Coordinates of C-alpha atoms and ligand atoms in Angstrom, one line a residue:
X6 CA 36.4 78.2 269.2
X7 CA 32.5 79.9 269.8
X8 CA 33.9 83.3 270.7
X9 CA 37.5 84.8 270.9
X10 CA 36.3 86.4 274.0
X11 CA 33.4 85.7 276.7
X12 CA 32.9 88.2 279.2
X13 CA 30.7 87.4 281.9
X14 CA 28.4 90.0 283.2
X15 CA 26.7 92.0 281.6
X16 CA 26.6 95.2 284.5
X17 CA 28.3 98.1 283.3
X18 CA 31.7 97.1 284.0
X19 CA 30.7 93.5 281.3
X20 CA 29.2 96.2 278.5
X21 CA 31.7 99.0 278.4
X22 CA 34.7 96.4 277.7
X23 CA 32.2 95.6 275.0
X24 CA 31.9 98.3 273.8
X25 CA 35.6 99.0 273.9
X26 CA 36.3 95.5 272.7
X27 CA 33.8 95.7 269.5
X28 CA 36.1 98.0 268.4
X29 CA 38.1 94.9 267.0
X30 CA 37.4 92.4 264.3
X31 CA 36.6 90.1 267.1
X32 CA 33.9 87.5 268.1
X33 CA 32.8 88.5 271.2
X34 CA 29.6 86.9 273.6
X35 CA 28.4 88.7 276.8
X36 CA 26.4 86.7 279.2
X37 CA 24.0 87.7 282.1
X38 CA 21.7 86.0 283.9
X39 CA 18.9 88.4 284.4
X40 CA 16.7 89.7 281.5
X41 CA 18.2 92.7 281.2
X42 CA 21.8 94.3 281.2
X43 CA 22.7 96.9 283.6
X44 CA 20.0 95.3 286.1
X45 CA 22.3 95.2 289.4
X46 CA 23.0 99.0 289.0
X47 CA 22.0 101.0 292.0
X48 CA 18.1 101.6 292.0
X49 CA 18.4 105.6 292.3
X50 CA 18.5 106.7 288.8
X51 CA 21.9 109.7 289.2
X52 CA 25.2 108.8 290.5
X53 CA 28.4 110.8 291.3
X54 CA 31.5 111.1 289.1
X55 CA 33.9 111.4 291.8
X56 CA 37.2 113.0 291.5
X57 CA 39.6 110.4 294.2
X58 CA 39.7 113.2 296.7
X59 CA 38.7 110.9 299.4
X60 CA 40.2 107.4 298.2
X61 CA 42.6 106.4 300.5
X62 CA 44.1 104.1 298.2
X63 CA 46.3 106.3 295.6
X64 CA 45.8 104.0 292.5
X65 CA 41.7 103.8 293.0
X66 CA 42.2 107.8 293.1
X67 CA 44.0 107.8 290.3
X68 CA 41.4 105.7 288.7
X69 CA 38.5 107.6 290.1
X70 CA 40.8 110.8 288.9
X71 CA 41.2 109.1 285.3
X72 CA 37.6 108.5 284.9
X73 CA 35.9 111.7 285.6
X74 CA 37.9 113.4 282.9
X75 CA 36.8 111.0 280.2
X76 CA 33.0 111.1 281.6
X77 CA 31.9 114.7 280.0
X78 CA 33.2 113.2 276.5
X79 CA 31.3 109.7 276.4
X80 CA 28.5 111.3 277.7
X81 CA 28.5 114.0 275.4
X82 CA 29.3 111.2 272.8
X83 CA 26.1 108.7 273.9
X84 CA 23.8 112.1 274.4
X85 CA 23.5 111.6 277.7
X86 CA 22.9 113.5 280.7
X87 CA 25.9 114.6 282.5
X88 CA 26.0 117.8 285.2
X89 CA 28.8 119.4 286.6
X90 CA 28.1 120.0 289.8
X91 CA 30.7 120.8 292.7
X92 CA 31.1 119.2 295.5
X93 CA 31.9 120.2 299.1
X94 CA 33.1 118.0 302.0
X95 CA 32.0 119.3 305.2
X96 CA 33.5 118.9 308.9
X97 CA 31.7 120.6 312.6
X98 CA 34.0 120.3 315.2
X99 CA 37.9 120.1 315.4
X100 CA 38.3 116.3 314.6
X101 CA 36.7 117.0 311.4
X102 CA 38.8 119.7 310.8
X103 CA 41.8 118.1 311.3
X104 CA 40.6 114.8 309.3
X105 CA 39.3 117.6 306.1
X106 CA 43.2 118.9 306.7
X107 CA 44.2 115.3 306.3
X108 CA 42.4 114.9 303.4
X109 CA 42.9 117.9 301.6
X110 CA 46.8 117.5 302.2
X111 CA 47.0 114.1 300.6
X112 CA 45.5 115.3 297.5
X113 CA 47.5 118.2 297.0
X114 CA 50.3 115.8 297.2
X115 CA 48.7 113.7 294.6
X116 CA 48.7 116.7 292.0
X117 CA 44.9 117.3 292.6
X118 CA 43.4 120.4 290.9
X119 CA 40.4 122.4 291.3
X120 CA 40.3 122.1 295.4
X121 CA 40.1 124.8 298.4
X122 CA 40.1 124.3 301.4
X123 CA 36.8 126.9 302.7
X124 CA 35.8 128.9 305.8
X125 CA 32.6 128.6 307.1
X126 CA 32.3 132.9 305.3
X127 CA 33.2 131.2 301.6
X128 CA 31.0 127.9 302.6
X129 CA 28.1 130.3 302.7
X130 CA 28.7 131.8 299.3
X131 CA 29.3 128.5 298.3
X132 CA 26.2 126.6 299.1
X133 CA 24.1 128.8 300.7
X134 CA 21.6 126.3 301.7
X135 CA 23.7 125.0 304.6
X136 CA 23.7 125.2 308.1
X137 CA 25.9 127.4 309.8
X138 CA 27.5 125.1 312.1
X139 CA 29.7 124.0 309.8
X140 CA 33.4 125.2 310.1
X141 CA 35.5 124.1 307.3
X142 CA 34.8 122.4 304.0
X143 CA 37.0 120.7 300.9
X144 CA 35.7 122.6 297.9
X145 CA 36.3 120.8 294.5
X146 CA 35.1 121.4 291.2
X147 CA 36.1 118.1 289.6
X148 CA 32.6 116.2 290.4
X149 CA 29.7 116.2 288.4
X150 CA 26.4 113.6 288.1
X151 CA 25.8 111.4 285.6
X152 CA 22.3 109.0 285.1
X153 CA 24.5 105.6 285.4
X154 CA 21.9 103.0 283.4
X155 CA 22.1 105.6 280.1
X156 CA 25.8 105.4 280.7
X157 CA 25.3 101.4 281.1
X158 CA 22.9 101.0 278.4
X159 CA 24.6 103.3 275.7
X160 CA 27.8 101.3 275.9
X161 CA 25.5 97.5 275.7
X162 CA 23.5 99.5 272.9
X163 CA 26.7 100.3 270.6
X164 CA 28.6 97.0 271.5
X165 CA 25.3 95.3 269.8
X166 CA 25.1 97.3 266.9
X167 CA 29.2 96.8 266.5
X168 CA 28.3 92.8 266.5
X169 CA 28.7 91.9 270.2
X170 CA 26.5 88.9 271.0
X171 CA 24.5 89.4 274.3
X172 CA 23.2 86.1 275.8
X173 CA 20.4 87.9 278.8
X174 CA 19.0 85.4 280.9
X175 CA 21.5 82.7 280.9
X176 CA 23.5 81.5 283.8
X177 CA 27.2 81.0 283.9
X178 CA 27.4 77.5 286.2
X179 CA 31.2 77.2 285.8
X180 CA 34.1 78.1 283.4
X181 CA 37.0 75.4 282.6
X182 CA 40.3 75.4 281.6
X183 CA 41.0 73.4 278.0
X184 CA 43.5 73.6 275.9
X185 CA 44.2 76.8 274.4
X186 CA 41.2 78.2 275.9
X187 CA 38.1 77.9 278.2
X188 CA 34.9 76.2 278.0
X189 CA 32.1 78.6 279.8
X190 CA 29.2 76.2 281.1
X191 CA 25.4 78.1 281.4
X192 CA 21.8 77.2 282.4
X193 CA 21.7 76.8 278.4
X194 CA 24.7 76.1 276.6
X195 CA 28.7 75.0 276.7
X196 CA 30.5 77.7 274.5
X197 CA 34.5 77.8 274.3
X198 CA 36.2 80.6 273.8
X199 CA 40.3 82.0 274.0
X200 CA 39.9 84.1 276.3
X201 CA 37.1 85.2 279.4
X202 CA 36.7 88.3 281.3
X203 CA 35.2 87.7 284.2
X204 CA 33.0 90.5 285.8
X205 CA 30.7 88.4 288.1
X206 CA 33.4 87.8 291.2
X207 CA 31.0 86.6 294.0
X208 CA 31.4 83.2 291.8
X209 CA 34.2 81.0 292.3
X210 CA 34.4 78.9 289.0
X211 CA 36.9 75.6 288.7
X212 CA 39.5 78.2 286.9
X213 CA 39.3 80.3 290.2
X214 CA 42.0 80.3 293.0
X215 CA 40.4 82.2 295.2
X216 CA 38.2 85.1 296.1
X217 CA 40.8 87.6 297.3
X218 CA 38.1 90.6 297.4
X219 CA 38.0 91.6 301.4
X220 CA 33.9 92.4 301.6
X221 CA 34.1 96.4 303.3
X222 CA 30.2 96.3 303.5
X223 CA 28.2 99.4 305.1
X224 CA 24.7 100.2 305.5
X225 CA 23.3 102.9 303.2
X226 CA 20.0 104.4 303.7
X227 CA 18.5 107.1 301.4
X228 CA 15.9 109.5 301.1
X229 CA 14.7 111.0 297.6
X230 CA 13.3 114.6 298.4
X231 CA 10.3 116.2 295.7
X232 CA 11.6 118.0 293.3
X233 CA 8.6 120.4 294.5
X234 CA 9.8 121.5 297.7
X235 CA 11.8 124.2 297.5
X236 CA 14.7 123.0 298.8
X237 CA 17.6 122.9 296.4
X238 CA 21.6 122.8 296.5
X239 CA 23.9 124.0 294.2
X240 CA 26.7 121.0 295.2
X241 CA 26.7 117.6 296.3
X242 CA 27.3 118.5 300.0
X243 CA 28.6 115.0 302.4
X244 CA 30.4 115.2 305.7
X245 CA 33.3 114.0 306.6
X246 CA 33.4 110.4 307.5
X247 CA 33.5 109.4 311.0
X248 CA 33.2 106.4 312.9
X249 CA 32.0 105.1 309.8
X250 CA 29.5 107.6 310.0
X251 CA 28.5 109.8 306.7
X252 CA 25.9 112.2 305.8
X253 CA 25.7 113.4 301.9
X254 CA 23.2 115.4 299.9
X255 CA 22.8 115.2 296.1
X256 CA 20.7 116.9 293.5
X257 CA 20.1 114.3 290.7
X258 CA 20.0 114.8 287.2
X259 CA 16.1 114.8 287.0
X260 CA 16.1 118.0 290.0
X261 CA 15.7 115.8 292.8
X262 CA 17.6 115.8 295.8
X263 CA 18.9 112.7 297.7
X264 CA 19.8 112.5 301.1
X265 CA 22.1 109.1 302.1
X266 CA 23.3 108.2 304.9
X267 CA 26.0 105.3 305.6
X268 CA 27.0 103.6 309.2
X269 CA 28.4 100.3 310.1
X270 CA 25.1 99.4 311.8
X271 CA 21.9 98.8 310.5
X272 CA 19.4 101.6 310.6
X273 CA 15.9 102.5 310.7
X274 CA 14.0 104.8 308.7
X275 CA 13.4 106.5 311.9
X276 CA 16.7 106.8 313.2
X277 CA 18.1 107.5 309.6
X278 CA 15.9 110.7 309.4
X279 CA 16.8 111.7 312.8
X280 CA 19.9 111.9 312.4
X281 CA 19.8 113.4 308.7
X282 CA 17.3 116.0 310.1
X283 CA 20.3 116.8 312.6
X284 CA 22.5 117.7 309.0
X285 CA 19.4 119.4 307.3
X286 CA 17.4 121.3 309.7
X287 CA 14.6 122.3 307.3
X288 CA 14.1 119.0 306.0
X289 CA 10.8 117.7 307.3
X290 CA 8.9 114.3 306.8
X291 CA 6.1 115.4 304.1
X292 CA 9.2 116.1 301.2
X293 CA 10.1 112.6 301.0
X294 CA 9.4 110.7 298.3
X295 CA 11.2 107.7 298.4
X296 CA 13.1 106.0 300.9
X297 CA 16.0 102.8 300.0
X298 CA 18.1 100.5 301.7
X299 CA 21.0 99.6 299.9
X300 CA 25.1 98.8 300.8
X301 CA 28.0 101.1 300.6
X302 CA 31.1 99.2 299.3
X303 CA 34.4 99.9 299.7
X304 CA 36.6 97.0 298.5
X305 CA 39.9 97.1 297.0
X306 CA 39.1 97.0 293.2
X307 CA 41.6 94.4 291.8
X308 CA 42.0 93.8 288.0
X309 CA 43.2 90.1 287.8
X310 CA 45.4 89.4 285.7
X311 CA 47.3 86.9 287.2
X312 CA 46.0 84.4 284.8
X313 CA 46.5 86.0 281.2
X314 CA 48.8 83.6 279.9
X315 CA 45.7 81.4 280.5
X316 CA 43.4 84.0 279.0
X317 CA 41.5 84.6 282.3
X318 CA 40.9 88.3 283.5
X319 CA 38.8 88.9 286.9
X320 CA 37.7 92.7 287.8
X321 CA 37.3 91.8 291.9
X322 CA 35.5 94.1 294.4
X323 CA 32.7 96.6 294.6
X324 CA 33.5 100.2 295.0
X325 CA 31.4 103.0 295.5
X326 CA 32.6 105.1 292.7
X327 CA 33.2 102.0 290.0
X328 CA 30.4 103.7 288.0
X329 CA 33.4 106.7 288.0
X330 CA 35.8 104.5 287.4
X331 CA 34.1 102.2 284.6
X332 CA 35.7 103.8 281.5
X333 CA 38.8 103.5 282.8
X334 CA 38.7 99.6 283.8
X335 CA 37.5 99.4 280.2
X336 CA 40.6 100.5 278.8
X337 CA 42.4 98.7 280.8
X338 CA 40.7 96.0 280.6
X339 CA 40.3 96.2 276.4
X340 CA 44.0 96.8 276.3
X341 CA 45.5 93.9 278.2
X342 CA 43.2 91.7 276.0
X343 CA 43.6 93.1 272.6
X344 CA 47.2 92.1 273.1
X345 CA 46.8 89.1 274.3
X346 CA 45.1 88.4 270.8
X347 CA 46.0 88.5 266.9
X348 CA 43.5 91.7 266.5
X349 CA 43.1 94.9 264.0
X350 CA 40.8 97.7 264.9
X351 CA 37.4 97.5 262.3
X352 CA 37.3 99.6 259.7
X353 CA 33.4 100.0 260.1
X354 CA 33.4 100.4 263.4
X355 CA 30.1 102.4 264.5
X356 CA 30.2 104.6 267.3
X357 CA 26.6 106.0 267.6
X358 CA 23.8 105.3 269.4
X359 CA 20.7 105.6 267.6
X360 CA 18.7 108.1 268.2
X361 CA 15.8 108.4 270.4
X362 CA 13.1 111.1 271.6
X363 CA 12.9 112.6 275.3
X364 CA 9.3 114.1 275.1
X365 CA 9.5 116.2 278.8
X366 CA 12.4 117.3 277.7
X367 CA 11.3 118.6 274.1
X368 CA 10.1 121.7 273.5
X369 CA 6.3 121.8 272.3
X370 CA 7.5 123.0 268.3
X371 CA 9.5 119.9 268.9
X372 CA 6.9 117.7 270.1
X373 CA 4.7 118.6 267.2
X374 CA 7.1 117.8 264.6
X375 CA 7.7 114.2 266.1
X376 CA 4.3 113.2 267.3
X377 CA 3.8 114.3 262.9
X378 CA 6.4 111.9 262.5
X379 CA 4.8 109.0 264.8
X380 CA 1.3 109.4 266.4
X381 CA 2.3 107.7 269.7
X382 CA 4.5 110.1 270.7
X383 CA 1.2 112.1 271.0
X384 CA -0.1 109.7 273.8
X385 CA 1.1 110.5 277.4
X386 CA 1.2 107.2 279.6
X387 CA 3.1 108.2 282.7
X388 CA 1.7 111.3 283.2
X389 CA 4.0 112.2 286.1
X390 CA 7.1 111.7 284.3
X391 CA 5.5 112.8 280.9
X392 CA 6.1 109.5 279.3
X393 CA 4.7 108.7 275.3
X394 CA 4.0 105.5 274.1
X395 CA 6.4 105.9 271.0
X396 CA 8.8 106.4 273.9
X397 CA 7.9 103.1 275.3
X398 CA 7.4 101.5 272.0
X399 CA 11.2 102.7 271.5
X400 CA 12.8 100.9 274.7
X401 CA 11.4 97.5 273.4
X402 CA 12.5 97.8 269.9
X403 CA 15.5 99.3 270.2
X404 CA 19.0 97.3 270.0
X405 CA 19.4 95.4 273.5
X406 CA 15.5 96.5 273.7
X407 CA 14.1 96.3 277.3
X408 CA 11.9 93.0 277.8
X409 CA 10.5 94.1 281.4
X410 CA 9.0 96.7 283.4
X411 CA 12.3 97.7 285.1
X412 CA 13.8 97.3 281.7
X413 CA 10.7 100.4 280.7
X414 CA 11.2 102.4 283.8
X415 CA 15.4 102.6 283.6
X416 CA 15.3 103.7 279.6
X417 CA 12.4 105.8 280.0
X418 CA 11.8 107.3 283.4
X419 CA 8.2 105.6 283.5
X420 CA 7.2 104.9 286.6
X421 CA 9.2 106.7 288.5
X422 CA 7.4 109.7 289.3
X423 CA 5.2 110.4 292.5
X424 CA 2.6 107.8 291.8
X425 CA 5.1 105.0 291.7
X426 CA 3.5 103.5 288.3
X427 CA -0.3 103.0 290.2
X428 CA -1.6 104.7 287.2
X429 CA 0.8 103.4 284.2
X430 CA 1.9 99.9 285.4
X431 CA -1.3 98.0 283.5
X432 CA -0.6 100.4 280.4
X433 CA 3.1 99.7 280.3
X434 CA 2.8 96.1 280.4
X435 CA 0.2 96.2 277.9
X436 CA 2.4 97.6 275.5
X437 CA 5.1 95.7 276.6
X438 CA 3.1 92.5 276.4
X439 CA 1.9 93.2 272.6
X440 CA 5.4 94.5 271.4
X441 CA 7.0 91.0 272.7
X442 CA 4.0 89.3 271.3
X443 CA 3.8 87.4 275.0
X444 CA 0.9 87.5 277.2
X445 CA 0.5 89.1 280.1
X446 CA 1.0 86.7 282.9
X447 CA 4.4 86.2 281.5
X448 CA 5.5 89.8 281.9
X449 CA 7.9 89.9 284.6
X450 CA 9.2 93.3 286.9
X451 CA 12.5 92.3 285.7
X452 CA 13.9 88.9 287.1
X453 CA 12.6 85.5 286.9
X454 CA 9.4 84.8 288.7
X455 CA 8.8 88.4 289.8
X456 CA 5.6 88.1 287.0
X457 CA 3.1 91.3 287.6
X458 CA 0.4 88.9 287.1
X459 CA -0.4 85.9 289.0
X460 CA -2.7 84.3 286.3
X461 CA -5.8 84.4 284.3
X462 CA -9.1 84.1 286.4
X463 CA -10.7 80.6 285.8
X464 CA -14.1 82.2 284.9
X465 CA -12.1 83.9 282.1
X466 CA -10.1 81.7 280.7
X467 CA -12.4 81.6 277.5
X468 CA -12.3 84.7 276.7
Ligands
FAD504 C1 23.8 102.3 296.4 C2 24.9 102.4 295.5 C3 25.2 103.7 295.0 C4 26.3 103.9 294.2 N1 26.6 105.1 293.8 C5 27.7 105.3 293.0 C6 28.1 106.7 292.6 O1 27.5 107.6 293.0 N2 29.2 106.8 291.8 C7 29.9 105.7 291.3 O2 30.9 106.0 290.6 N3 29.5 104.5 291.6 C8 28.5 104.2 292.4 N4 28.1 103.0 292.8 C9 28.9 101.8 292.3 C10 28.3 101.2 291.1 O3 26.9 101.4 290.9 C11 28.5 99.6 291.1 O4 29.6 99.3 291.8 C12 28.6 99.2 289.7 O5 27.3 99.3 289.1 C13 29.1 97.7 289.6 O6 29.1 97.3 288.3 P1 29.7 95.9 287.8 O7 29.4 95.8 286.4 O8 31.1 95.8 288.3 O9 28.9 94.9 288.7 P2 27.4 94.4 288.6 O10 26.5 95.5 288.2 O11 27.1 93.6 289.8 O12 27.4 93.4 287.3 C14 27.6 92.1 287.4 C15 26.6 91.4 286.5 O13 26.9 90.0 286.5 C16 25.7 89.3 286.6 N5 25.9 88.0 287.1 C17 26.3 87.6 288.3 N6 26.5 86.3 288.4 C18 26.3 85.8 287.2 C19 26.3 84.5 286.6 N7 26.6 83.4 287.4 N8 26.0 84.3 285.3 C20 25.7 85.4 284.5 N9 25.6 86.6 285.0 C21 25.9 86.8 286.3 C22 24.8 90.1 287.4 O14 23.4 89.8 287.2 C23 25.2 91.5 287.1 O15 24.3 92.1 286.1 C24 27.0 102.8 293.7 C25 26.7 101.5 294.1 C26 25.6 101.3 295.0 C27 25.2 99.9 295.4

């Protein structure tokens, strides 16, 4: 056999099994088809570590539950960012307060800790930034934010140090059932392998039965707010749902503040802010930033197993806290596999990432002493984000290193400030460009045929 075990994917779900899995004296491949791991993460760079409060479904709370308390440790372990930060559930009329009851009930009942159930006197104290219309609130202290590509990247960065094989770029058209194993067909190669973990469930591959995932789709629109205008919040503040209907506010873990809003119907950026202007009175048009579309999934999360004797594993559905829930699955996930295998834990197993510069976040003794080290940490490049080249330089040649401009911009941070990248895009893919030794009309954004330039001008082509 190529591999003992294939897993497809390579989101975060694919490299924190891994990560988990390189743990073990095992040959392990992880394919993905874009450039990049981590690249179908959700665009805004801070996500929530939820705490199950509002799952309906007991095991995905337990999961989300699970999660949350491992989340300060790897994150204190990969030398990430991780915040605490509370988080308050808010209802305005009766219904609400009968559905925040509800809620609050059920997860006392699930041995929940760190929740209150507020007047609108304690929501004040609270989070005094809200409105007073609000009547009752869920108060837990369970939640916290976390930046979900470092969490995503760390664990691809330490599974590739630990000898993980990561095949980016390359398509899985179909895995087969042979003996004692599988044979995993890309747009490149035919490996086999004993056994496959199968992240990438929109496929339906000849070893499939079935896709049993229900698709619970809702529209999500957000707004990023600038970190410059004065409007903060102690807590991730969201309403209780409704028809659908839900309002949240988050401060990310660069200071920002995002403002979502999900419905069962599509929305316009006009209607959106309406109706988040309703939640936030003092929220007004010039603070934006940013505004996304995305989707808000809620589908049963399923770890298939129904085919181990096979060697087959599926993880089915997308959730909206799965980033929460990742190390958990991972576990799991490692677990069921290791003993489906003849396996010993390796003795020289490394569990470090290596080590890497922030400049912004450096303090200017600091910066000194490094740009001594390495001159191009001394050159600024995204000036709103206060990005060096060394830190650029960095991303490319580090394990997993990025090989396009997203690739940059999630490691980094360049590119995301208030310009956008107008002023650092040709600078970044110049560096990019001579640290891949490509030229530049083959640097792509991040997936195939999204190249930043369309081609050389004829007149030019000499030179
Ligand atoms: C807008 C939004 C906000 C979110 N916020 C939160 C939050 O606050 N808290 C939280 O806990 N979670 C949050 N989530 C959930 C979380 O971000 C995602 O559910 C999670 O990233 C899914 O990871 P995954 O690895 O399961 O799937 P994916 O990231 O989809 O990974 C699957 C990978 O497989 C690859 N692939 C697909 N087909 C093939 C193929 N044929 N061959 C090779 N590779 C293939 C894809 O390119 C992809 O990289 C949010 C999600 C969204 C959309």
């Amino acid at each position: 056999m190529d591999y003992d075990v294939i897993i497809l994917g390579g989101g975060i779900v694919g490299c924190a099994v891994s990560y988990e899995l390189s743990k073990y004296n095992l040959n392990i491949a992880v394919i993905e088809r874009d450039y990049d791991i981590a690249d179908d993460v959700a665009l805004i760079n801070s996500s929530i570590v939820y705490d199950g409060l509002e799952c309906e479904d007991t095991l995905l709370a337990r999961l989300e539950l699970r999660g949350n308390k491992l989340m300060p440790g790897l994150a204190s372990k990969f030398n990430i960012p991780f915040k605490k930060k509370g988080y308050l559930l808010t209802a305005d009329d009766k219904e609400g307060e009968e559905k925040l009851t509800e809620i609050y009930c059920r997860a006392l009942k699930r041995g929940m800790e760190n929740i209150h159930l507020l007047n609108p006197e304690d929501i004040c104290k609270v989070e005094p930034g809200l409105d007073g219309n609000i009547k009752k609130a869920i108060y837990s202290k369970n939640t916290g934010i976390i930046s979900p590509y470092d969490l995503a990247i760390s664990y691809g960065e330490i599974a590739f140090d630990n000898g993980v094989n990561f095949k980016l770029g390359e398509e899985v058209l179909d895995i087969q059932s042979i003996p004692k194993g599988f044979k995993v067909v890309t747009s490149k190669n035919k490996f086999t392998c004993n056994m496959v973990l199968n992240t990438t469930p929109k496929e339906n591959y000849s070893v499939d039965s079935e896709d049993r995932a229900s698709k619970d789709r809702n529209h999500l629109r957000y707004f990023l707010i600038d970190k410059d205008s004065e409007k903060s919040y102690r807590n991730i503040v969201s309403t209780v749902e409704r028809d659908c209907r839900k309002i949240y506010i988050m401060p990310t873990s660069q200071n920002e503040l995002l403002m979502g809003i999900k419905d069962n119907k599509e929305m316009s950026y006009e209607i959106a802010l309406q109706e988040i202007k309703e939640f936030m009175k003092n929220v007004s048009e010039e603070d934006i930033k940013g505004f996304y579309k995305s989707y808000f999934y809620n589908d049963p999360l399923v770890i298939d197993d129904s085919l181990i004797d096979k060697g087959y594993i599926k993880v089915i559905g997308k959730h909206y806290g799965q980033i929460t829930m990742t190390p958990v699955i991972a576990n799991i996930v490692c677990e069921t596999i290791v003993s489906n295998l003849n396996c010993v834990l390796k003795k020289d197993f490394v569990d470090r990432r290596r080590e890497f510069y922030r400049f912004r976040d450096l303090s200017n003794e600091d910066r000194k002493k490094v740009i001594k080290l390495n001159k191009s940490y001394g050159k600024v490049v995204c000036y709103c984000e206060k990005v060096t080249e060394g830190e650029i330089i960095d991303a490319i040649r580090r394990p997993l290193g990025a090989r396009t401009i997203e690739g940059i911009k999630r490691r980094t941070g360049a590119g995301f400030g208030d310009c956008r990248g107008a002023q650092c895009l040709c600078n970044i893919a110049s560096i990019l460009s001579r640290e891949i030794n490509k030229d530049m009309i083959y640097i792509v954004k991040d997936s195939k045929n999204s190249n930043i330039v369309k081609g050389r001008i004829k007149e030019f082509n000499e030179m």
